[in-house]
Coordinates of C-alpha atoms in Angstrom, one line a residue:
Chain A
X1 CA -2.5 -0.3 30.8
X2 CA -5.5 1.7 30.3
X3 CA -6.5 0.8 33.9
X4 CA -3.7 1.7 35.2
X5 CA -4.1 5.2 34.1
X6 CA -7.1 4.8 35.7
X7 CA -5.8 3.8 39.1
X8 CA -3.1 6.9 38.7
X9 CA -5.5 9.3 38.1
X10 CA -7.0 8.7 41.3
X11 CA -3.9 9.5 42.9
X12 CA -4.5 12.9 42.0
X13 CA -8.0 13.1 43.6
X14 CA -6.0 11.3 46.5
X15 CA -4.4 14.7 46.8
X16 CA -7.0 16.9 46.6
X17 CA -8.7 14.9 48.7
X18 CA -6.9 15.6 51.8
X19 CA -5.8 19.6 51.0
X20 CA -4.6 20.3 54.3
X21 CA -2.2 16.8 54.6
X22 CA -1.0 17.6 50.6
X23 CA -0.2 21.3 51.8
X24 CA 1.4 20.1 54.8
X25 CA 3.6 18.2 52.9
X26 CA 4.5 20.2 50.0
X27 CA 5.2 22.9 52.5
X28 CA 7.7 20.4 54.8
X29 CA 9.2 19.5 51.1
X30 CA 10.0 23.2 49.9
X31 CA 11.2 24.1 53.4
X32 CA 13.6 21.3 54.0
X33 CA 15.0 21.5 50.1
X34 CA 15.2 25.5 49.5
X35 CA 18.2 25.9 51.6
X36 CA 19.3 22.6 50.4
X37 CA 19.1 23.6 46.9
X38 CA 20.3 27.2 47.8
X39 CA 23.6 26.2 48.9
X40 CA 24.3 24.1 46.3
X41 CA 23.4 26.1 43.6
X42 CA 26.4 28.6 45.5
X43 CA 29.2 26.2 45.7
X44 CA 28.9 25.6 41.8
X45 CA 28.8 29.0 41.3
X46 CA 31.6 29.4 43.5
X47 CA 33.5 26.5 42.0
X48 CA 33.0 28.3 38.2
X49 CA 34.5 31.4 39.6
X50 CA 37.3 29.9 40.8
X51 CA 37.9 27.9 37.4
X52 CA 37.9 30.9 35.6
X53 CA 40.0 32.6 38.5
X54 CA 42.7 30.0 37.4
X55 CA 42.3 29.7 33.8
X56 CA 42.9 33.3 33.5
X57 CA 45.6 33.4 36.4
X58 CA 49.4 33.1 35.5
X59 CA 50.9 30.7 33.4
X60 CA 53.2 29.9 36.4
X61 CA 53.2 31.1 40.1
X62 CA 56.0 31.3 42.2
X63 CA 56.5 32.2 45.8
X64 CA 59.4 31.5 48.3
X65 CA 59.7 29.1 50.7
X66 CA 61.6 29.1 53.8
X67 CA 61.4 26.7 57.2
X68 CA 58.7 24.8 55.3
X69 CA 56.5 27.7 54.7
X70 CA 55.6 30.2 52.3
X71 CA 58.3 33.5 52.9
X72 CA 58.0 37.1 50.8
X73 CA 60.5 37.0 48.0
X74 CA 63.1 39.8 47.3
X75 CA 61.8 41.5 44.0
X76 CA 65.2 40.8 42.7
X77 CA 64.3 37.3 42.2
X78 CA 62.3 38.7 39.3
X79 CA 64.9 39.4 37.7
X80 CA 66.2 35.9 38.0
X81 CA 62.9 34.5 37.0
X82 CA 62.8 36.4 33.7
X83 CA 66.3 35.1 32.6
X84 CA 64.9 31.6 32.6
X85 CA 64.7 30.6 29.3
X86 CA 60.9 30.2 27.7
X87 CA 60.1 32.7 30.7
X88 CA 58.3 35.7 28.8
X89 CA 57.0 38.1 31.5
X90 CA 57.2 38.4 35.3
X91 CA 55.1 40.6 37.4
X92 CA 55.9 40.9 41.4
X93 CA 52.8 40.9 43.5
X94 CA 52.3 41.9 46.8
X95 CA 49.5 40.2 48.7
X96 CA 48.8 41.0 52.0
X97 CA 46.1 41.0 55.0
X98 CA 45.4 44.3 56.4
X99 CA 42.9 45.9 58.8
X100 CA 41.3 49.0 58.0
X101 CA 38.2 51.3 59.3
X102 CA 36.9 51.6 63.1
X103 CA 35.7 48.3 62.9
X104 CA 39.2 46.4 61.9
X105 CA 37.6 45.4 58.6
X106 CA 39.4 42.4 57.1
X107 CA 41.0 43.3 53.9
X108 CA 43.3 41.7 51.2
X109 CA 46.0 44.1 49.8
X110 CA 47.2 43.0 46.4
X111 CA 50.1 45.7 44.7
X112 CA 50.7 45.4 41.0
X113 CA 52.9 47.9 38.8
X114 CA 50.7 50.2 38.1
X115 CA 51.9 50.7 34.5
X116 CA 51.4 47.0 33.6
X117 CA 47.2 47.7 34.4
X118 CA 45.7 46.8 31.4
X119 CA 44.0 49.1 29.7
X120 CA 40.6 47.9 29.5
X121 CA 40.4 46.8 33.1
X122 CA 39.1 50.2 33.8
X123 CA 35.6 48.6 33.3
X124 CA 35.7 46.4 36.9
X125 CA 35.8 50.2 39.1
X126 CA 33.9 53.0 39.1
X127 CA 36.1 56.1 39.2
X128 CA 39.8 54.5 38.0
X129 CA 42.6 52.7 39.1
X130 CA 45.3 53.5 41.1
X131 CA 48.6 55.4 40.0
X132 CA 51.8 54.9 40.9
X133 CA 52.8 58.2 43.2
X134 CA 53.6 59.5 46.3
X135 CA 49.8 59.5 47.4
X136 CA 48.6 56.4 48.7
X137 CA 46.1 55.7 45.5
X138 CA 43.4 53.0 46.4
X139 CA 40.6 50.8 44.7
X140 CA 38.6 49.1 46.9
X141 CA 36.9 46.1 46.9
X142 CA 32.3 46.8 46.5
X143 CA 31.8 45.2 50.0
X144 CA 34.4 47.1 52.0
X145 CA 33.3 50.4 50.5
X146 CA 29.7 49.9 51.7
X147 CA 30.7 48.6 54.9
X148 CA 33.6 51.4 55.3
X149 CA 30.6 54.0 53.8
X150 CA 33.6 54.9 50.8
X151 CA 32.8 56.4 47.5
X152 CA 35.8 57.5 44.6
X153 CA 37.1 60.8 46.5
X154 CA 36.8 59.6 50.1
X155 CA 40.5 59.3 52.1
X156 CA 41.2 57.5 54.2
X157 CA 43.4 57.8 57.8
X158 CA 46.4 56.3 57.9
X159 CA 45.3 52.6 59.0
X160 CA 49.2 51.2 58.9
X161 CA 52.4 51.9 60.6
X162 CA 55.6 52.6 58.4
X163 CA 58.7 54.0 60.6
X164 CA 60.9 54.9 57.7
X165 CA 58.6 57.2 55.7
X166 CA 55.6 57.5 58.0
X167 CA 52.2 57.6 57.5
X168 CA 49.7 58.9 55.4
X169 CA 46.4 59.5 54.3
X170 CA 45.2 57.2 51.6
X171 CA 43.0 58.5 48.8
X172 CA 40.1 55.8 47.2
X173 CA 40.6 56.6 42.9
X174 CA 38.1 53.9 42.4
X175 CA 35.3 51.3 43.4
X176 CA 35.4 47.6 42.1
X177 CA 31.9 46.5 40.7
X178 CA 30.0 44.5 42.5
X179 CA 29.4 41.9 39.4
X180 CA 33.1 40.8 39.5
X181 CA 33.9 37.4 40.8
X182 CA 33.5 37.9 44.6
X183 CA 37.0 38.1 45.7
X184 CA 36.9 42.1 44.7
X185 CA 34.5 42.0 47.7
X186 CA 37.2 43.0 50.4
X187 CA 40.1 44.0 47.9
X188 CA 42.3 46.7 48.1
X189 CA 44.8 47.4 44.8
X190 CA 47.5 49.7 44.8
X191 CA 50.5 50.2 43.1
X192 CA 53.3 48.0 43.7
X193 CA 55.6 50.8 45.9
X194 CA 52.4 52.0 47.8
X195 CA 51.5 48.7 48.9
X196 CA 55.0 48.1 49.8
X197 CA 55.1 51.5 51.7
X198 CA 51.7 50.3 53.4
X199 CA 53.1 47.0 54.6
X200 CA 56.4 48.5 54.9
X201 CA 58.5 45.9 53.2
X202 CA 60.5 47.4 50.5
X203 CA 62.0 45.3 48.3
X204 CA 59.9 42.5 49.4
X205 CA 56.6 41.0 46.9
X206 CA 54.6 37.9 48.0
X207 CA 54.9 36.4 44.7
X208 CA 55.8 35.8 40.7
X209 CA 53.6 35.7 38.3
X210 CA 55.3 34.1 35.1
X211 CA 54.2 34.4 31.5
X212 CA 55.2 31.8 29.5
X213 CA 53.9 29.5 26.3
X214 CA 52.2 26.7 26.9
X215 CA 54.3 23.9 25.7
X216 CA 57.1 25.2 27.8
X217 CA 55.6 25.4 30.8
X218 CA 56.7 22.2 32.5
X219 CA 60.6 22.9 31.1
X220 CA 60.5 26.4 33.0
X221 CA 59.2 25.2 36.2
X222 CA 62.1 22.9 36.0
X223 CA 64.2 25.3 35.7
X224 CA 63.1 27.7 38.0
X225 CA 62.9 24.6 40.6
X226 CA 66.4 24.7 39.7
X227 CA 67.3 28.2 40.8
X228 CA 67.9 26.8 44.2
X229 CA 67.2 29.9 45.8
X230 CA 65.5 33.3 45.5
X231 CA 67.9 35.1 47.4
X232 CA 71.1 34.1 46.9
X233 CA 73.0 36.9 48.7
X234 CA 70.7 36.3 51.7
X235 CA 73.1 35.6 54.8
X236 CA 70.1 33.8 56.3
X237 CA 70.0 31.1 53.7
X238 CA 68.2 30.4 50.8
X239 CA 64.4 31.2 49.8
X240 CA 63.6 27.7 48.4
X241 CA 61.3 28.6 44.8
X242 CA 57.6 26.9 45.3
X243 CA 56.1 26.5 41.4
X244 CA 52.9 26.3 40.2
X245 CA 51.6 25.6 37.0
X246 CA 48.3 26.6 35.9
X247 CA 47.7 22.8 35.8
X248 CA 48.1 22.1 39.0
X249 CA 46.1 24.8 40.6
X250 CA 43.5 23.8 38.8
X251 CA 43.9 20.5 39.5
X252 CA 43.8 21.7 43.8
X253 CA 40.7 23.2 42.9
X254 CA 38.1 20.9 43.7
X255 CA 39.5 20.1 47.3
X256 CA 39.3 23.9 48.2
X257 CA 35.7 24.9 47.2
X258 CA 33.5 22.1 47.2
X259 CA 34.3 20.9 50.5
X260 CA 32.3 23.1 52.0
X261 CA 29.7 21.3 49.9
X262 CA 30.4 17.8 51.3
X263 CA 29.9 19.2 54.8
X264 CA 26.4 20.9 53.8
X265 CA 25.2 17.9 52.1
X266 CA 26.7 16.1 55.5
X267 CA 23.6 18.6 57.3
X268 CA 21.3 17.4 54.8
X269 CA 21.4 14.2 55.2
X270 CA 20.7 15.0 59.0
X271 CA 17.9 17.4 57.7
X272 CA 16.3 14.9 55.5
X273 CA 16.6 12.1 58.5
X274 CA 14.5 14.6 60.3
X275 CA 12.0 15.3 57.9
X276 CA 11.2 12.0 56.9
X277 CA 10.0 11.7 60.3
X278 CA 8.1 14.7 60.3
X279 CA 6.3 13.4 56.9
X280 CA 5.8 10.1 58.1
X281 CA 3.5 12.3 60.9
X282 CA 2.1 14.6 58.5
X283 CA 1.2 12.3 55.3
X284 CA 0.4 9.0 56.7
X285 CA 1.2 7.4 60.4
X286 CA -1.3 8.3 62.8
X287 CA -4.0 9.4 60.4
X288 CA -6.9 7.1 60.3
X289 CA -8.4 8.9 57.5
X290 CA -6.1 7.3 55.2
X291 CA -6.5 3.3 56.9
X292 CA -10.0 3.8 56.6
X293 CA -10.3 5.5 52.8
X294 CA -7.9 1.9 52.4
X295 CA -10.4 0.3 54.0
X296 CA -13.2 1.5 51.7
X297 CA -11.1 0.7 48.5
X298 CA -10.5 -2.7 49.5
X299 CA -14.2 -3.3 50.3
X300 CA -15.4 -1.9 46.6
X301 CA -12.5 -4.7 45.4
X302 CA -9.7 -2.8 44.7
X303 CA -6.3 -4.6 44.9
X304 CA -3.1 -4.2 47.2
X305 CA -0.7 -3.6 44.5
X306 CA -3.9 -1.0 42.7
X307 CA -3.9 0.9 46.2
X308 CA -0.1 1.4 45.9
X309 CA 0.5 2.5 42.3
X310 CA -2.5 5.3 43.7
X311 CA -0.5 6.2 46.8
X312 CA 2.8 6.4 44.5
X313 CA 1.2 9.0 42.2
X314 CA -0.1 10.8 45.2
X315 CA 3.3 10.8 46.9
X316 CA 5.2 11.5 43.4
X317 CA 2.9 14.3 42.3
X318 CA 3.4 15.8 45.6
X319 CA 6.8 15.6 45.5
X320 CA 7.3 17.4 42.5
X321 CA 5.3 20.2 43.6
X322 CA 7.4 20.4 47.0
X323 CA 10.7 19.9 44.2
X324 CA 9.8 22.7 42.2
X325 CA 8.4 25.2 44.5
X326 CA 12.4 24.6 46.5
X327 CA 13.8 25.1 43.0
X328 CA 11.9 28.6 42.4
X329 CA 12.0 29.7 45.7
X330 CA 16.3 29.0 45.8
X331 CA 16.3 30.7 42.3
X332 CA 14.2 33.7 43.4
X333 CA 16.6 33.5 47.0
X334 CA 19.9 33.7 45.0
X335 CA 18.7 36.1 42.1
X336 CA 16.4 38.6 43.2
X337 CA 17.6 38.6 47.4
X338 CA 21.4 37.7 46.3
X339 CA 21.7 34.9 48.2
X340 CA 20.4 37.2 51.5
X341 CA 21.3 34.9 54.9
X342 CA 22.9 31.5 53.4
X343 CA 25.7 33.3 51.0
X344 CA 27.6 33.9 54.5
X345 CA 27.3 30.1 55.1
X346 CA 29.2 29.5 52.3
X347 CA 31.5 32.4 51.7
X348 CA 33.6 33.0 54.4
X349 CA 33.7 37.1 54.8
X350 CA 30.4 37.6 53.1
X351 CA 27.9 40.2 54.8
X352 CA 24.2 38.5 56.2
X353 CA 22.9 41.1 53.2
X354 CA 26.3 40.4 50.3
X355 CA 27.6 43.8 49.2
X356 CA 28.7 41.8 45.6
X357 CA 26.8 39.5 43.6
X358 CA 26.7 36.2 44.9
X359 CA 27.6 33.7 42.3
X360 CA 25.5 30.9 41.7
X361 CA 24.6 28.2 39.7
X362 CA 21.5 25.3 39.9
X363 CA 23.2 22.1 38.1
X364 CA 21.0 19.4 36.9
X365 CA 22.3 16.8 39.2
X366 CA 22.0 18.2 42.7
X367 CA 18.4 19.1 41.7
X368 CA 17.8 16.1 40.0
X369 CA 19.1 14.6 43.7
X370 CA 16.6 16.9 45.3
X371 CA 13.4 15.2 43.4
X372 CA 14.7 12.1 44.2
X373 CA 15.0 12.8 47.5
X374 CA 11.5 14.7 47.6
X375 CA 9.8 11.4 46.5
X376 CA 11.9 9.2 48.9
X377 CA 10.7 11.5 51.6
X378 CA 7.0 11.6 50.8
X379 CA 6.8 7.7 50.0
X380 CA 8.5 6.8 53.0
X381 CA 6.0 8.5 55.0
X382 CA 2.3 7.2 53.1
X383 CA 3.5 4.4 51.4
X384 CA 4.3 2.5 54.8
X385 CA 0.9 3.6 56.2
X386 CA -1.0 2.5 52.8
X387 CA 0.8 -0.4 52.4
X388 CA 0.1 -1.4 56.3
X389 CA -3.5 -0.7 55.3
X390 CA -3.6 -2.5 52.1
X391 CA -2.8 -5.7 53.3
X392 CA -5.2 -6.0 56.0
X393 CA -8.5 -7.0 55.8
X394 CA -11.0 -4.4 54.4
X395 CA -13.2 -4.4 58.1
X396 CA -9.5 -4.3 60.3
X397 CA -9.0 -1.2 58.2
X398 CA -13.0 0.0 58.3
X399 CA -12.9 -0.5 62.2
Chain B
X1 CA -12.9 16.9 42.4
X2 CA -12.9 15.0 39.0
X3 CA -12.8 18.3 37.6
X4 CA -9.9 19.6 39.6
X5 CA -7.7 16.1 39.4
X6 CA -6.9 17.8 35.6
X7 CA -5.8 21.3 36.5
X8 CA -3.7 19.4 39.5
X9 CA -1.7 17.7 36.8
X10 CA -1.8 20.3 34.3
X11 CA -0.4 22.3 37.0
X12 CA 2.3 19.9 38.5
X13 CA 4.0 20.0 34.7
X14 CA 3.4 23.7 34.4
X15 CA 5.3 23.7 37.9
X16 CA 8.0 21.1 36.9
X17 CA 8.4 23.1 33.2
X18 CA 8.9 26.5 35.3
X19 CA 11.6 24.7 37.7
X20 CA 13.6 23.3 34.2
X21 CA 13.3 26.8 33.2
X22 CA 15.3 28.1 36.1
X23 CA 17.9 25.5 36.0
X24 CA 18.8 26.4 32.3
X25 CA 19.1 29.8 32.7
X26 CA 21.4 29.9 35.3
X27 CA 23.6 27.2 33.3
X28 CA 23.6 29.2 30.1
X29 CA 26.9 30.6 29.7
X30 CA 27.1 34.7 30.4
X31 CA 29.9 36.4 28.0
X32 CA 29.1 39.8 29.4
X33 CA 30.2 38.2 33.1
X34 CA 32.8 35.9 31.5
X35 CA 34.5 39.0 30.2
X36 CA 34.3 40.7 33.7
X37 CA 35.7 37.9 35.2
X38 CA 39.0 37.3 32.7
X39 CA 39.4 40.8 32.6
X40 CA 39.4 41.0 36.5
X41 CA 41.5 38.6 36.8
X42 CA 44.1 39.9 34.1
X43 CA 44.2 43.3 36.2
X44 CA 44.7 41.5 39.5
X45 CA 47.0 38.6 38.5
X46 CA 44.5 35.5 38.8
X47 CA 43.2 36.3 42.2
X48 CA 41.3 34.3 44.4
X49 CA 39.8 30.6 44.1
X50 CA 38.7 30.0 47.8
X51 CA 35.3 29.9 49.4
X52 CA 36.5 32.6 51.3
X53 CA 36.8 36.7 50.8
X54 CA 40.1 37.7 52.7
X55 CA 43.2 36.0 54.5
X56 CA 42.1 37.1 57.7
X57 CA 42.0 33.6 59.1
X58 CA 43.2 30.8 56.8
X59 CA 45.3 31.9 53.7
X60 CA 43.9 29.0 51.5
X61 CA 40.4 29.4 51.6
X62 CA 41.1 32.7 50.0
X63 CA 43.6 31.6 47.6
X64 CA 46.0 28.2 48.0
X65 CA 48.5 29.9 45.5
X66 CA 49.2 32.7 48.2
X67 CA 49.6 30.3 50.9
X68 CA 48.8 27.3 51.9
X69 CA 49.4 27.0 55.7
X70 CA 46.1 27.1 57.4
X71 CA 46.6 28.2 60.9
X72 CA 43.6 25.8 62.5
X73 CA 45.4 22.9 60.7
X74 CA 47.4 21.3 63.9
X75 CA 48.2 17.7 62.1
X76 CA 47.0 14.3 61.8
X77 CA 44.8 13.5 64.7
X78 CA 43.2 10.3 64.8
X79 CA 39.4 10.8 64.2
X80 CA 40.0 14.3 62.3
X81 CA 41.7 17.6 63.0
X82 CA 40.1 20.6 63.9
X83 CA 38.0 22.3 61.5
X84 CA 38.6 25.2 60.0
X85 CA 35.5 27.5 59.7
X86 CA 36.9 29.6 57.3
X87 CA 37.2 27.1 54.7
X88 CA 35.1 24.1 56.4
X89 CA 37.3 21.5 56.1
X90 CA 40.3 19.3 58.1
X91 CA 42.6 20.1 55.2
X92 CA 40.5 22.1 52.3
X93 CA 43.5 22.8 50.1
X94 CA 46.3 19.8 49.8
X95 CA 49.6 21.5 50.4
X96 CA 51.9 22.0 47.1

């Protein structure tokens, strides 16, 4: 045992023996892994968000259906909702894609009655939230503020086209922070009539959100399935009720975000294909330093298996160098440059430079993956050389 | 280089140690920004839980509750649809 210590430590002076190959490779290792670990580390952010974006969601959500697709709801289907037994609140939301500034800036318009705000959410905005009135009151979302250049005060020009009460200017009350979970980034909240006067749809909400206990939750679905439609009185048929529990869009949750996970991995492996190559170059085929240093340890009596356990410490200490530089280098990317270039990759909307804080998290596993890989890497490139070396003769390897 | 084989592994732990460092605090839990988030959500209704930031393109990369049509999503075609590059995927969100 004791001589195998012996025979590891030597892998260490195997790396400071060749500083230039050992630099080489670390350097290959951290470049090839930071973006790898980068990414990552913002889809599990991403995912947590959007566990928490359902866990604190509505009990129940309801939107129309009509032809097979979703349809807006008359807000007189609240009503109907509400009379469901076990039913104990329902809000009408209006949620809607809009366009605003010079440069037709995406934006999500979500309308809420105003008076059912709670109190403390005053915290997420700077300035206050939106009023119910006859002025278009606005909070908008961190990003589109910086991109739009708006601060609490600004007004806007009318950006939408309403032919029964026309248009007007819109006046920003407040600023969402830009520590919320991301989809503030490109919000705009109003009060439920003024989003309805901005999209011009009176009487019309995207969805219900229903408040009820827990262990009725699965009764009142049923019985809002039931309902058979959501506007009964329409001459063009019925709006079919689509429920959802809180279950089961958490349960959809995993398919949504962390695909774009599988598909980055999918790079990586086409990445790591790549740099395994590059490694094999720069840590072991084609340098003869390495057959004849073999060579040399062979000739003083050193054995095949000895020279291996050496190059595995060399190629494992190296690795975990190249590991935890990626690891510090994606945690100083994603904390102190917010996730600068690669947070677009992953958050569809997202600015090269984020105007929110870009969630993220490094789990154990996908970095525990990345060491893994590090050493497959760099003992797929020297080991095969060593080994080659190893097991010829020590004057083949001298020559 | 004797003397320098120590300080190597001394500093490949120190290295490692820093890394683990990293990796537990971004998994220790934040109340401040758990707070934030419920109380965002509260204000706008549960909003969001797509890898995407408006419904300019494909509905369910913002938010599958709102809608789940994505636009890019033409049916099953053998070998795999076309992707969507809003949300990355042939089908991202399973219809409900």
């Amino acid at each position: 045992m004791k001589g195998l210590a012996a025979v590891a430590r030597t892998g260490l002076d195997a790396v400071m023996r060749n500083p230039l190959r050992s630099w080489a490779v670390v350097t290959c290792i951290a470049a090839v892994l930071t973006p790898f670990v980068a990414g990552l580390g913002i889809s599990r952010g991403l995912a947590d968000q959007a566990e928490t974006a359902v866990a604190f969601g509505p009990d129940i959500h309801v939107t129309g259906e009509r032809l097979g697709r979703e349809v807006p709801i008359p807000i007189a289907a609240a009503a109907m909702v509400s009379d469901v037994p076990g039913v104990t609140g329902v809000v009408p939301r209006i949620v809607a894609a809009i366009r605003l500034g010079a440069g037709s800036r995406p934006a999500v318009l979500v309308g809420l009655p105003a008076a059912q705000f709670p109190v403390a959410a005053v915290s997420c905005v700077d300035g206050r939230l939106p009023a119910a009135g006859t002025t278009n009151e606005l909070a908008v979302g961190s990003q589109l503020a910086r991109q739009l250049d708006l601060d609490v005060g600004a007004t806007i020009p009318p950006f939408y086209r309403n032919d029964r009460e026309g248009e007007r200017l819109s006046l920003v009350v407040g600023v969402f922070r830009s520590d919320l979970p991301v989809w503030e980034a490109s919000l705009v909240l109003a009060d439920l009539e003024t989003a309805a006067r901005i999209v011009d749809a009176r009487g019309l909400v995207s969805d219900l959100l229903v408040s009820c206990p827990r262990e009725y939750r699965r009764a009142v679905r049923a019985k809002i399935m039931q309902l058979g439609s959501l506007a009964p009185d329409d001459p063009q048929g019925p709006i079919r009720p689509s429920v959802l529990t809180r279950e089961e869009a958490l349960a959809m949750l995993p398919e949504g975000v962390l695909e774009r996970e599988r598909l980055f991995n999918l790079h990586f492996v086409l990445a790591f294909a790549v740099a395994i190559l590059a490694l094999m170059v720069t840590s072991g085929v084609g340098l003869s330093e390495r057959r004849h240093e073999t060579g040399i340890l062979k000739a003083l009596g050193w054995q095949t298996d000895e020279i291996l356990v050496r190059g595995l410490v060399e190629s494992a200490v190296l690795a975990a160098i190249g590991a935890s530089l990626a690891v510090l280098l994606a945690f100083a990317w994603l904390g102190l440059m917010n996730g600068r270039g690669i947070a677009s990759a992953f958050i569809a909307g997202a600015d090269f430079a984020p105007g929110f804080d870009v969630p993220f998290r490094l789990a154990p596993e996908p970095i525990l993956i990345a060491y893994v890989l590090s050493f497959v890497v760099t003992s797929v490139g020297s080991l095969l050389s060593t080994w080659r070396a190893a097991t010829a003769s020590p004057m083949d390897a001298l020559a | 280089m004797r003397a320098a084989a120590p300080v190597l592994g001394r500093a490949t732990v120190a290295l490692v140690m820093l890394a683990a460092l990293a990796v537990v605090a971004t998994n220790r839990r934040d109340e401040a920004s758990a707070a934030r988030a419920s109380t965002f959500h509260a204000l706008a209704g549960g909003l969001g839980s797509g890898p995407s930031l408006d419904l300019s393109e494909c509905e369910p990369s913002f938010d599958p509750r709102v809608g789940s049509e994505c636009p890019r999503q033409f049916g099953p075609v053998p070998g795999g649809g076309p992707y969507c590059p809003r949300s990355g995927a042939v089908r991202a969100v399973p219809r409900r």
